[in-house]
Coordinates of C-alpha atoms in Angstrom, one line a residue:
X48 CA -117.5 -101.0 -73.9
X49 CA -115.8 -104.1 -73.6
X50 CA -115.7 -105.7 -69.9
X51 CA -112.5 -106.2 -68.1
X52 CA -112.0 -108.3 -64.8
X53 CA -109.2 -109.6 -63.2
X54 CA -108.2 -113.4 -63.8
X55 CA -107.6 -115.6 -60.3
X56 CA -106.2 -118.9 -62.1
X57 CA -104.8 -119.9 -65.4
X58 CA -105.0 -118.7 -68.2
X59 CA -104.4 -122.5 -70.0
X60 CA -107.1 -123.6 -68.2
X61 CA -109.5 -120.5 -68.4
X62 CA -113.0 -121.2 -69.7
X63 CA -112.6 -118.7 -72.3
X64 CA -112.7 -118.7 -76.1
X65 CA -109.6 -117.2 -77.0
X66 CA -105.8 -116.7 -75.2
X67 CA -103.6 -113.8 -76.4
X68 CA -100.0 -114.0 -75.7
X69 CA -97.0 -111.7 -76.5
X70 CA -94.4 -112.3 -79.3
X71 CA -90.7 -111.2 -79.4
X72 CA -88.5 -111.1 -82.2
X73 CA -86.1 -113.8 -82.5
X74 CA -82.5 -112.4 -80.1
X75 CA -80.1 -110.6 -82.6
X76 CA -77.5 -112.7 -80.9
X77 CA -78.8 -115.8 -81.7
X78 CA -76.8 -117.4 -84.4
X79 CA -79.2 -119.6 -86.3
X80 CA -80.5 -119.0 -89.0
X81 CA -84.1 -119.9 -88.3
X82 CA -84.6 -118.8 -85.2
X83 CA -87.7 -118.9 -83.5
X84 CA -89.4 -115.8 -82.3
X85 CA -89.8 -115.9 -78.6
X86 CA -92.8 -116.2 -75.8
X87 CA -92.5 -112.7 -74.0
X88 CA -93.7 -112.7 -70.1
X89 CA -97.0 -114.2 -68.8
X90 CA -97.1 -117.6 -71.3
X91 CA -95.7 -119.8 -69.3
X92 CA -98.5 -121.7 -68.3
X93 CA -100.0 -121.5 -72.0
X94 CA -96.4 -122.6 -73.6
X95 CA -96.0 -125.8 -70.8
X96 CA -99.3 -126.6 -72.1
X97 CA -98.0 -127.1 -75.6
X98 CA -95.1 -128.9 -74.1
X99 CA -92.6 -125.7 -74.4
X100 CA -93.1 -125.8 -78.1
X101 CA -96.0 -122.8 -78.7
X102 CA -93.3 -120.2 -80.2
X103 CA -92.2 -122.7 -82.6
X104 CA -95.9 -123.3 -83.7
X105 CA -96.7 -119.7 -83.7
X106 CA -93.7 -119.4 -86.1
X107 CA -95.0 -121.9 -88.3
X108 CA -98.1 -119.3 -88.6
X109 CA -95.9 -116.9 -89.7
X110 CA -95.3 -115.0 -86.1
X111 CA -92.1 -112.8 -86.8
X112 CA -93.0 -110.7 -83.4
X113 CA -92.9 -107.7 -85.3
X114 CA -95.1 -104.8 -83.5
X115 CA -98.6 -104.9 -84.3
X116 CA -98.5 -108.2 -86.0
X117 CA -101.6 -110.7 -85.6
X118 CA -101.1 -114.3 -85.6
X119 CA -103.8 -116.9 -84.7
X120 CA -103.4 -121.0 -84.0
X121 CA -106.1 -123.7 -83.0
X122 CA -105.2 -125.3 -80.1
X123 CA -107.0 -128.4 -80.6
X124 CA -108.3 -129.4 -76.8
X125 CA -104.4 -128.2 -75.6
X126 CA -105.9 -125.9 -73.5
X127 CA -109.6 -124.5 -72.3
X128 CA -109.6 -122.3 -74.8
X129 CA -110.2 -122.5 -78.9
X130 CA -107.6 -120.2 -80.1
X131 CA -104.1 -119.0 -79.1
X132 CA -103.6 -115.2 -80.7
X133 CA -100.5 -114.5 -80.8
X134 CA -99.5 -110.7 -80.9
X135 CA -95.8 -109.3 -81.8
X136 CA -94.5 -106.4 -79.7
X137 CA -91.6 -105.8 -81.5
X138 CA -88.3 -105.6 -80.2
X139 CA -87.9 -105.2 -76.6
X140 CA -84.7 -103.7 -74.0
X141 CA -83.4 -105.8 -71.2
X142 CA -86.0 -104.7 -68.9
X143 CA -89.0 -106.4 -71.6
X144 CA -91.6 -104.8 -73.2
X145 CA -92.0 -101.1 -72.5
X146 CA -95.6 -100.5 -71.1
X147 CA -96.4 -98.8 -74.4
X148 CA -95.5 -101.2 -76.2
X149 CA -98.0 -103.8 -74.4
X150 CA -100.2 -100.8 -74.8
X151 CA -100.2 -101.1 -78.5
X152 CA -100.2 -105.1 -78.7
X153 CA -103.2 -104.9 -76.5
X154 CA -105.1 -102.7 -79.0
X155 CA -104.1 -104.6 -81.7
X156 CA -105.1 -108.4 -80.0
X157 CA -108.5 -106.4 -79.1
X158 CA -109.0 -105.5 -82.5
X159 CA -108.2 -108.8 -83.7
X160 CA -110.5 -110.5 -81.5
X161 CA -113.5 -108.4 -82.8
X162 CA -116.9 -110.5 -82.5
X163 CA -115.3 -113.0 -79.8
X164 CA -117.4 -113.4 -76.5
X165 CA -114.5 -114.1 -74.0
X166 CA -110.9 -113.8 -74.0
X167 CA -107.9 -113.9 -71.5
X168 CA -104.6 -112.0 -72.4
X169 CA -101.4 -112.9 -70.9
X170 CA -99.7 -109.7 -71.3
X171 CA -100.9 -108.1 -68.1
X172 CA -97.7 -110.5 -66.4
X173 CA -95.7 -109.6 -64.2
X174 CA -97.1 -105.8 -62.4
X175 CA -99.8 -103.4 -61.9
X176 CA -97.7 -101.1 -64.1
X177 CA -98.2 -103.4 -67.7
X178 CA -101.8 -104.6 -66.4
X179 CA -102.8 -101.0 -66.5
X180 CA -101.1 -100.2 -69.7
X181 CA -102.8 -104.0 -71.0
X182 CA -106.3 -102.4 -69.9
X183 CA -105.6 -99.3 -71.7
X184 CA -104.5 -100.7 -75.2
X185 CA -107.2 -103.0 -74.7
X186 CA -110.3 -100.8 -74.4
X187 CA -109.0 -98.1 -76.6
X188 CA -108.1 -100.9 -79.4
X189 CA -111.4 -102.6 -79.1
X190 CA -113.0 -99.0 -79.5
X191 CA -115.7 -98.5 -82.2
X192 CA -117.6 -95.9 -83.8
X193 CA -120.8 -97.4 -84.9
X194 CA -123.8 -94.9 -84.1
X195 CA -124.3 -94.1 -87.5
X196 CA -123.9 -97.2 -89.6
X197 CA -127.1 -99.7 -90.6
X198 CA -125.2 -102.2 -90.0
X199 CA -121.8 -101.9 -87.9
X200 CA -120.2 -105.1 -88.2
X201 CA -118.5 -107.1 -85.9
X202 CA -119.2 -106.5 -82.1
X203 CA -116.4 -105.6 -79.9
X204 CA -114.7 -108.5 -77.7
X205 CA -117.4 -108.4 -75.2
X206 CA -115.1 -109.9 -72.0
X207 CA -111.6 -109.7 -71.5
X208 CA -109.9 -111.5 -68.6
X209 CA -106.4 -110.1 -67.5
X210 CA -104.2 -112.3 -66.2
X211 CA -101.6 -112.0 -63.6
X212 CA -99.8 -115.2 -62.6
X213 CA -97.8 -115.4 -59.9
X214 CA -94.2 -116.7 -59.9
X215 CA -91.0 -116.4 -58.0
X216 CA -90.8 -112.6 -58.2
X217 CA -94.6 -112.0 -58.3
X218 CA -95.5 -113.9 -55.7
X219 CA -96.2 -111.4 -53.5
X220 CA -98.7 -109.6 -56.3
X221 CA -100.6 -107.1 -54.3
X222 CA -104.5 -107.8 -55.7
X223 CA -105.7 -104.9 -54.3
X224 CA -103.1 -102.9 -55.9
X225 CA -103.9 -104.5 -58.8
X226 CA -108.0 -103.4 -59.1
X227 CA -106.9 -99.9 -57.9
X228 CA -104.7 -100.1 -61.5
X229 CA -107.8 -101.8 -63.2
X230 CA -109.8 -99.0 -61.9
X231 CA -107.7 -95.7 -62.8
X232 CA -106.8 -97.7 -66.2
X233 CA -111.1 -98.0 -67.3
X234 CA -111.4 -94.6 -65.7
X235 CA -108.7 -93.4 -68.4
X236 CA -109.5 -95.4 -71.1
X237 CA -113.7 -94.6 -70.6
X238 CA -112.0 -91.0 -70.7
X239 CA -110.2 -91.1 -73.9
X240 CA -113.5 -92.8 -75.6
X241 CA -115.6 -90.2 -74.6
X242 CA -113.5 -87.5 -76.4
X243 CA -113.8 -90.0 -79.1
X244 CA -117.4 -90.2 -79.5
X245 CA -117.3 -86.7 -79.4
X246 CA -114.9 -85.9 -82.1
X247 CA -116.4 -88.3 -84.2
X248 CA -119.9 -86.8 -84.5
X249 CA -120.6 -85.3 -87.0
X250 CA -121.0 -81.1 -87.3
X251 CA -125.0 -81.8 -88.0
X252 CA -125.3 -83.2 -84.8
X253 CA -122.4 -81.9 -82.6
X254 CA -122.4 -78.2 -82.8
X255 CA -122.3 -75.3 -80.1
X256 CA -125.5 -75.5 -78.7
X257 CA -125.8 -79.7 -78.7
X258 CA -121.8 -79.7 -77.3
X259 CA -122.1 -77.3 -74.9
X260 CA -125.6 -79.7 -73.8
X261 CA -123.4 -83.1 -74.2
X262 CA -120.7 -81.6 -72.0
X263 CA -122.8 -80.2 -69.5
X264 CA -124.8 -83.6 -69.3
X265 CA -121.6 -85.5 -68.8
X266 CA -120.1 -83.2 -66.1
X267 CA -123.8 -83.2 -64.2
X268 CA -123.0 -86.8 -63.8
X269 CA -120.0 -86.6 -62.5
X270 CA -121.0 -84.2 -59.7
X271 CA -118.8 -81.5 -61.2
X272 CA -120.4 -77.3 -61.1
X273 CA -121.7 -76.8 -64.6
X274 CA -122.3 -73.2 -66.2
X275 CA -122.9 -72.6 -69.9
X276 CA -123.2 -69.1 -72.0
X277 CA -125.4 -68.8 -74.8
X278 CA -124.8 -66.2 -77.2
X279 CA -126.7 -63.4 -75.4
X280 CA -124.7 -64.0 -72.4
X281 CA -121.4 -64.3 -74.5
X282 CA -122.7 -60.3 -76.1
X283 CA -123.0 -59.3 -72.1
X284 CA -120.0 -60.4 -71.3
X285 CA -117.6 -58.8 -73.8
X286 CA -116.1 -62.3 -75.5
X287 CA -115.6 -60.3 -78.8
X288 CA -113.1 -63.3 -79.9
X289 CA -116.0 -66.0 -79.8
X290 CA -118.9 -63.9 -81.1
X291 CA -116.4 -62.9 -83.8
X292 CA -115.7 -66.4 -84.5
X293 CA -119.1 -67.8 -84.3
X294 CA -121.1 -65.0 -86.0
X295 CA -121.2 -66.6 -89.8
X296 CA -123.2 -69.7 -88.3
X297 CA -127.0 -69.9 -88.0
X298 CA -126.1 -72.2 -84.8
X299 CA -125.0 -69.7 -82.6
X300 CA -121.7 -70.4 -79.7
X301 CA -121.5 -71.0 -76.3
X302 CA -119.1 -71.3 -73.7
X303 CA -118.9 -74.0 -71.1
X304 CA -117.6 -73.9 -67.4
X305 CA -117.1 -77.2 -65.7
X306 CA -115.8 -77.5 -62.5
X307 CA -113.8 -79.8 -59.7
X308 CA -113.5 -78.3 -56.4
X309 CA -110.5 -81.0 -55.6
X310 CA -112.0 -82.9 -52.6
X311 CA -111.4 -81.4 -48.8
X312 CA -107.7 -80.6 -49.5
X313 CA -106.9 -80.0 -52.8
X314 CA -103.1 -79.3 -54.3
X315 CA -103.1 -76.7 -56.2
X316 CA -105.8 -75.2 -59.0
X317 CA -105.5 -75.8 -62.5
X318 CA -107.3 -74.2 -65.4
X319 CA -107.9 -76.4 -68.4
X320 CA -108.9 -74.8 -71.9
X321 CA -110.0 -76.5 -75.2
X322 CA -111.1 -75.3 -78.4
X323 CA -114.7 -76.7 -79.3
X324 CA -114.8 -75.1 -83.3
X325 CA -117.5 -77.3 -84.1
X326 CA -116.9 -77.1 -87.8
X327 CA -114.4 -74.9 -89.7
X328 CA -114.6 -74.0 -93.3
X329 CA -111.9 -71.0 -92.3
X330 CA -114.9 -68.4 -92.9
X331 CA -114.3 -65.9 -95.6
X332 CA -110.8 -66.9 -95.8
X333 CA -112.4 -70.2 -96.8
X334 CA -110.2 -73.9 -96.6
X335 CA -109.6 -75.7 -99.9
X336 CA -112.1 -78.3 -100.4
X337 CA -110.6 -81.4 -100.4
X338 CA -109.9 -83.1 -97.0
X339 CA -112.5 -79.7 -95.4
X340 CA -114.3 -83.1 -93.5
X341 CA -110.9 -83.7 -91.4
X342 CA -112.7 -80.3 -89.7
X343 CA -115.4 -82.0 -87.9
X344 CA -112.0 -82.6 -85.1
X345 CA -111.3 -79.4 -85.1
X346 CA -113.1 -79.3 -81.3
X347 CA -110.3 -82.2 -80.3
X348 CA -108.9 -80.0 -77.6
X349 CA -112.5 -78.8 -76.3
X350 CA -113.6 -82.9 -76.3
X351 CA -110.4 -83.5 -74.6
X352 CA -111.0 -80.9 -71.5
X353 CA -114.4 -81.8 -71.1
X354 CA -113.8 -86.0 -70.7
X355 CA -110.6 -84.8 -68.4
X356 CA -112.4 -83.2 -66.3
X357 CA -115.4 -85.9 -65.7
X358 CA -112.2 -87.9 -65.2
X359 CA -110.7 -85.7 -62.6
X360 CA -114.0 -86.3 -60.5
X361 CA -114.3 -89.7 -61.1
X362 CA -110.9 -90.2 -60.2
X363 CA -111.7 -87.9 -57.0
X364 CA -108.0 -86.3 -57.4
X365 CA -107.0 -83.6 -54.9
X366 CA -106.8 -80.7 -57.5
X367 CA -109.0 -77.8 -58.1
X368 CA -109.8 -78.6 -62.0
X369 CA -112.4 -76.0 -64.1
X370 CA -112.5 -76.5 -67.7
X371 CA -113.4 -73.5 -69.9
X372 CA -114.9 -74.2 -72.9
X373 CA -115.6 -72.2 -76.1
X374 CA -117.8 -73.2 -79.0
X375 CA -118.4 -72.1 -82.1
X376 CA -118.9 -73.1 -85.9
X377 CA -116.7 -70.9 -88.5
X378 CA -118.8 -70.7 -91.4
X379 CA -118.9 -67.7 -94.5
X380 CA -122.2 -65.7 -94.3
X381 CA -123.2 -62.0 -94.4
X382 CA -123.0 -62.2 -90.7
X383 CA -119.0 -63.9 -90.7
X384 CA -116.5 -61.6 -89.7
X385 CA -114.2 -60.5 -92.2
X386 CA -110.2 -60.2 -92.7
X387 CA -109.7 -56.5 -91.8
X388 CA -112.0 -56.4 -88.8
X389 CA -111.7 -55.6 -85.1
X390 CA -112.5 -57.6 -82.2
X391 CA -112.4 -56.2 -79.4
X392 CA -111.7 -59.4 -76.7
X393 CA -112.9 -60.6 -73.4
X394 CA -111.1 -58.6 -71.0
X395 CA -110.7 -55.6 -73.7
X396 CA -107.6 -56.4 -75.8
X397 CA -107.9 -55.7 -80.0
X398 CA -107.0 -58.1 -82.2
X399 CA -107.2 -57.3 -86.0
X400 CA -108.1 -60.0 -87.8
X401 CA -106.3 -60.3 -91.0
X402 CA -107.5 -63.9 -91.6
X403 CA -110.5 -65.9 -90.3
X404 CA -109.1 -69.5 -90.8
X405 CA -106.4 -68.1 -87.9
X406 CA -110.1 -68.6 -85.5
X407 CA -109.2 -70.7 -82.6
X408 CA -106.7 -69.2 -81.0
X409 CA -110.0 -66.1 -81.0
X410 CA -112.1 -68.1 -79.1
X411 CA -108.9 -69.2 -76.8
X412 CA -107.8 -65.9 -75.9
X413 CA -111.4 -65.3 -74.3
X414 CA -111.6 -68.7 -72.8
X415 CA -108.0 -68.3 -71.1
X416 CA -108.7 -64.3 -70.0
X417 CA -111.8 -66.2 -68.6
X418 CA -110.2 -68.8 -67.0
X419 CA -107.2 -66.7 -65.5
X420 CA -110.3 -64.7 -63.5
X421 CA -110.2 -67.9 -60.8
X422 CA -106.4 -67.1 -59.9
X423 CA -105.3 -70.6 -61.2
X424 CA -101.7 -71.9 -60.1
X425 CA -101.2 -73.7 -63.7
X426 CA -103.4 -73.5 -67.1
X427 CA -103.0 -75.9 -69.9
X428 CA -105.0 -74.9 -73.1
X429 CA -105.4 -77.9 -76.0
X430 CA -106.3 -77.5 -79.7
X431 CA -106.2 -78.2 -83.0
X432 CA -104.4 -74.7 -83.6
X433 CA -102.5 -74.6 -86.5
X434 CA -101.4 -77.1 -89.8
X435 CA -98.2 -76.0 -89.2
X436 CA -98.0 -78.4 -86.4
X437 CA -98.5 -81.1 -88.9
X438 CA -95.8 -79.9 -91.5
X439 CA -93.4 -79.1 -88.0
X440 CA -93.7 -82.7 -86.5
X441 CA -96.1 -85.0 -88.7
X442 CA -99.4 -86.4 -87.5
X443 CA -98.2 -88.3 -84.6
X444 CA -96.1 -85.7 -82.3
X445 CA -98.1 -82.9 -80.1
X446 CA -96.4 -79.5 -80.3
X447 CA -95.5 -78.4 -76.2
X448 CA -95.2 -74.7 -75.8
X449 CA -95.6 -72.3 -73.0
X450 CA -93.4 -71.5 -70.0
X451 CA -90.0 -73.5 -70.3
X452 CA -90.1 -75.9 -67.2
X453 CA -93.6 -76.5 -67.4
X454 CA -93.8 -76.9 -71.0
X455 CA -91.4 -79.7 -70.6
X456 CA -93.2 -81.4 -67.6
X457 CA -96.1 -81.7 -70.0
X458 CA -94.0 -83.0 -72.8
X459 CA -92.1 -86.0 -70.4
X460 CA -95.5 -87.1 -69.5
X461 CA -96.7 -87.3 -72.8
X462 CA -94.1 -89.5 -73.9
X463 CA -94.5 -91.2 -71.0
X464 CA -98.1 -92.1 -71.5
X465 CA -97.7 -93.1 -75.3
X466 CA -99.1 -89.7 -76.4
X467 CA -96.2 -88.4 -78.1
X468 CA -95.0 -85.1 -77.4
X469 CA -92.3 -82.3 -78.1
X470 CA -91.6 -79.4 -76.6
X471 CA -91.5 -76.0 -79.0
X472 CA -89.6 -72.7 -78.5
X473 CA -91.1 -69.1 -78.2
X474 CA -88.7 -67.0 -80.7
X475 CA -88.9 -63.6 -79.9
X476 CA -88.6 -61.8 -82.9
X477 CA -91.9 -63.3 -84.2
X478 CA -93.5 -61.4 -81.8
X479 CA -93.0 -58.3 -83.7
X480 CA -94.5 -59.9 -87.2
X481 CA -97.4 -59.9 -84.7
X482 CA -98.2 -56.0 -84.7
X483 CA -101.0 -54.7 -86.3
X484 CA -101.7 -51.5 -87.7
X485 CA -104.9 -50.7 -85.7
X486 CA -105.3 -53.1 -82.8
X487 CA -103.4 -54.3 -79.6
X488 CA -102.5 -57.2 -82.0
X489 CA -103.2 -59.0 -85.1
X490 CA -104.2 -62.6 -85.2
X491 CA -101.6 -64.0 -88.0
X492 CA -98.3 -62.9 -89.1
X493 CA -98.1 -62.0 -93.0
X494 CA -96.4 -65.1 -94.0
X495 CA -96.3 -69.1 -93.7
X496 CA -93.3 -69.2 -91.4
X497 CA -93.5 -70.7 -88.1
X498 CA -97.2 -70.5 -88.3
X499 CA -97.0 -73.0 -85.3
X500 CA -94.8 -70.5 -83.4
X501 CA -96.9 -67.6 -83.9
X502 CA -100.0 -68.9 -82.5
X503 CA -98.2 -70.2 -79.8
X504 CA -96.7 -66.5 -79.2
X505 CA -100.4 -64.8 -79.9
X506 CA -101.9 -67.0 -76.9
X507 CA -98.9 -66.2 -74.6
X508 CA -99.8 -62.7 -75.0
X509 CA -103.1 -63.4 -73.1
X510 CA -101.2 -65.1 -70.1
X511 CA -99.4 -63.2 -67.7
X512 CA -96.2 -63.4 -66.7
X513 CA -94.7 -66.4 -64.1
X514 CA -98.3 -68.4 -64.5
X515 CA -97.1 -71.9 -65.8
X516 CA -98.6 -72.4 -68.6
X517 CA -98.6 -75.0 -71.9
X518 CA -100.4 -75.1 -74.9
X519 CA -100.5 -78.3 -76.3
X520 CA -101.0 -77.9 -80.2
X521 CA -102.6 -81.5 -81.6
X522 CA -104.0 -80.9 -84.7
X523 CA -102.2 -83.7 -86.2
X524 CA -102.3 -86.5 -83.2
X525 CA -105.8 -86.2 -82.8
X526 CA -107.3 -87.5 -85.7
X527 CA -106.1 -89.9 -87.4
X528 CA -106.7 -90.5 -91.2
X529 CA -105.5 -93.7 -91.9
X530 CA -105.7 -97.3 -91.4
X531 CA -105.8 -98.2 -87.7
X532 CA -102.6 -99.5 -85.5
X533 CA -102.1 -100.6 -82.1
X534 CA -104.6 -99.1 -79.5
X535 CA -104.9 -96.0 -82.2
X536 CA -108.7 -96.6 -84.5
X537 CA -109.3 -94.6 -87.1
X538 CA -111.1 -90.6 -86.3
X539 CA -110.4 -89.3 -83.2
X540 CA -108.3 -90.5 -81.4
X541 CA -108.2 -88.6 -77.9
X542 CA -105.5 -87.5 -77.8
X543 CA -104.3 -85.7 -75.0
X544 CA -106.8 -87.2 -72.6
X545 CA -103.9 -89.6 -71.2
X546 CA -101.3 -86.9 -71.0
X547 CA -103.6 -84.6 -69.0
X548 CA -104.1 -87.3 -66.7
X549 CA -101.1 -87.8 -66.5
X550 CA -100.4 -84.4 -65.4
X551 CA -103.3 -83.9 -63.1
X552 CA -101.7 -87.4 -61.3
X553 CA -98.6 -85.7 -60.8
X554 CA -99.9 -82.5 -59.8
X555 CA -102.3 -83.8 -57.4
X556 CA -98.9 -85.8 -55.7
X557 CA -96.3 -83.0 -56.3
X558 CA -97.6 -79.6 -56.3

């Protein structure tokens, strides 16, 4: 992973090879026609270096300062370093640039400044509030896959220095604040690639039984309580919904326990649930075959609770945090289950299933039952749940449901955080199209319709009444298909590591 520090003096004088600094679009009010795009905060030392005139050379580059855009100029002995990069941030309030937006022109400098040794970015200027957003765009935008390619290609930036002048109104910058920042922002960021890695593995190599090993591994070294079930203990225990699920594979499922006791005086307990479906053809309701690889994400949600909680230790928050994880790989067989059967869930509760591509919210229902045993004030349950998402609010917006004031808690922070969010209603007549004919419930309604909805509606029926609760649906968010952009790489993407941080943060301060 790239290596970030803290810079003490200039960055024009910085013994480094390359100097990003931030681009605004020219001011709307500014009546000429050609005029300039502007230096955002941080530059100053770099722009009195060229004499006050770096924007206008940057311009002659082509900078616009249009979000996301890349523009490099020699600097010819101007200053220590080679290379100015300057990166657009697109059009910014009164305030400046939002954090996520020098989130995203972080990512995108770091990716520009693949196979450089040493760089220094001005964009961390003028708070601990942008320098930790700065670290986070940069270590996620510098991110690379590369375990399984002969040759990868261009390194990573291997250095990047973030610099924090002071001036009049930062003069008083608080450098301890600052590493504490620094700190919580790598903590993150080493948090959202781990789900990463994960996600992009491939189903050969990353299914129940090597997962449930990976996760245990990592929360082993974070000091957190580990427990795993194999499939025999799964069979003792009654989890009908993830031997169901898991029953058409040769590699048999697991579920994984990892646990945070919350320091001396924790704040409150939480219980975090992912799915961790390995691979999903959709079992005898088998998927269509083109785009069936997008399902090696499908255990987004389960690599998402299993890097938050390694976070939540690392991070040493005062919560309570145990992650309940099921895993299993969906595949047809003469062992699958079939639409028609029963399952008969952890905790006793039928579910008839009337089609077998409706599968994680069968493994969530025993991995929430579970995780409801430990009494816990809040539970938030991620996944990959349902297309439907995608058609309801594209690839890029999480779907928030649960109880009403909690549900929207989660979606605030989302959006705060960059991970984009949107809270989702529970309409109560689709309950109904949830009855079955033989069992407590059936797993899918018997039409297209709200599809999001009624998964959402299914899970609620496993989680009692006045527990706040959210189910965060990403199956869109957290893989992304196509070309990269800001901090955002193609594959997984991590999503919604940052959000559950977030949420931790605030319940660890508020209750």
């Amino acid at each position: 992973m790239t290596e970030l520090h803290l810079l003490s003096g200039s960055a024009a004088t910085a013994p480094a090879d390359a100097v990003v600094v931030g681009v605004l679009p020219a001011r709307s009010d500014d009546g000429s026609e050609k005029a300039a795009p502007r230096l955002a905060p941080g530059a100053a030392a770099v722009d009195a270096a060229f004499d006050g005139e770096l924007a206008g050379l940057l311009a002659l580059a082509g900078a616009t300062g249009r979000a996301d855009e890349v523009v490099r100029i020699p600097t010819r002995g101007t200053i220590t370093a080679r290379v100015v990069v300057g990166v657009g941030l697109g059009a910014a309030g009164d305030d400046g640039p939002s954090a996520e937006q020098l989130r995203r022109a972080s990512g995108a400098a770091a990716r520009a400044l693949a196979g450089t040794d040493h760089a220094v970015t001005t964009l961390s200027w003028p708070g601990t509030d942008d320098l930790a957003a700065v670290a986070e765009g940069t270590l996620l935008g510098a991110y690379a896959f590369t375990d399984y390619k002969k040759a990868p290609g261009r390194t990573p930036v291997h250095r990047v220095d973030l610099a924090a002048e002071a001036t009049e109104a930062t003069e008083a910058t608080d450098v301890s604040g600052a590493e504490a920042a620094l700190h919580r922002a790598m903590a993150i960021a080493t948090a959202v690639t781990t789900a990463r890695d994960l996600v992009n593995t491939p189903p050969n190599d990353l299914y129940p039984a090597s997962f449930a090993d990976r996760a245990a591994a990592l929360g082993e070294a974070a000091g957190l309580e580990v427990e795993v079930l194999d499939d025999e203990a799964l069979a003792a225990g009654g989890y009908g919904g993830v031997l169901g699920v898991g029953g058409g594979s040769s590699r048999k499922p697991r579920l994984v326990r990892l646990r945070w006791a919350g320091g001396p005086a924790p704040r409150a307990s939480v219980a975090l649930v992912g799915k961790g479906v390995t691979f999903d053809t959709g079992g005898i309701s088998i998927k269509p075959a083109a785009h069936m690889d997008h399902m090696t994400s499908d255990m987004a949600g389960a690599a998402a609770v299993v890097a938050t909680a390694v976070l939540v230790a690392r991070l040493e928050l005062p919560v309570t945090v145990t992650a309940t994880v099921p895993m299993a790989e969906n595949m047809p067989s003469a062992t699958a289950y079939r639409p028609g059967d029963v399952l008969r869930m952890y905790g006793g509760r039928t579910v008839e299933v009337l089609n077998t591509d409706a599968e994680g919210r069968l493994i969530l229902a025993d991995a929430i039952v579970r995780a409801l045993e430990d009494e816990p004030d809040y539970l938030i349950e991620t996944s990959t749940l349902t297309g439907a998402q995608i058609v309801a609010l594209g690839s890029r917006t999480a779907a928030v449901m649960g109880s009403d004031v909690f549900r929207d808690r989660v979606a605030v922070l989302g959006r705060a955080v960059g991970e984009d969010a949107w809270a989702m209603p529970f309409p109560e007549h689709i309950r109904g199209e949830l009855d079955s004919r033989v069992a407590d419930i059936a797993n899918v309604t018997g039409h297209r319709h709200g599809g999001m909805l009624a998964a959402g509606i299914f899970l609620r029926e496993f989680v009692p009444d006045g527990l706040p609760w959210a189910h965060i649906d990403i199956a869109g968010p957290s893989f992304h298909t196509g070309g990269p952009y800001g901090y955002t790489t193609k594959g997984g993407t991590g999503v919604p590591v940052r959000t559950l941080a977030a949420l931790l943060a605030d319940i660890a301060e508020n209750g």
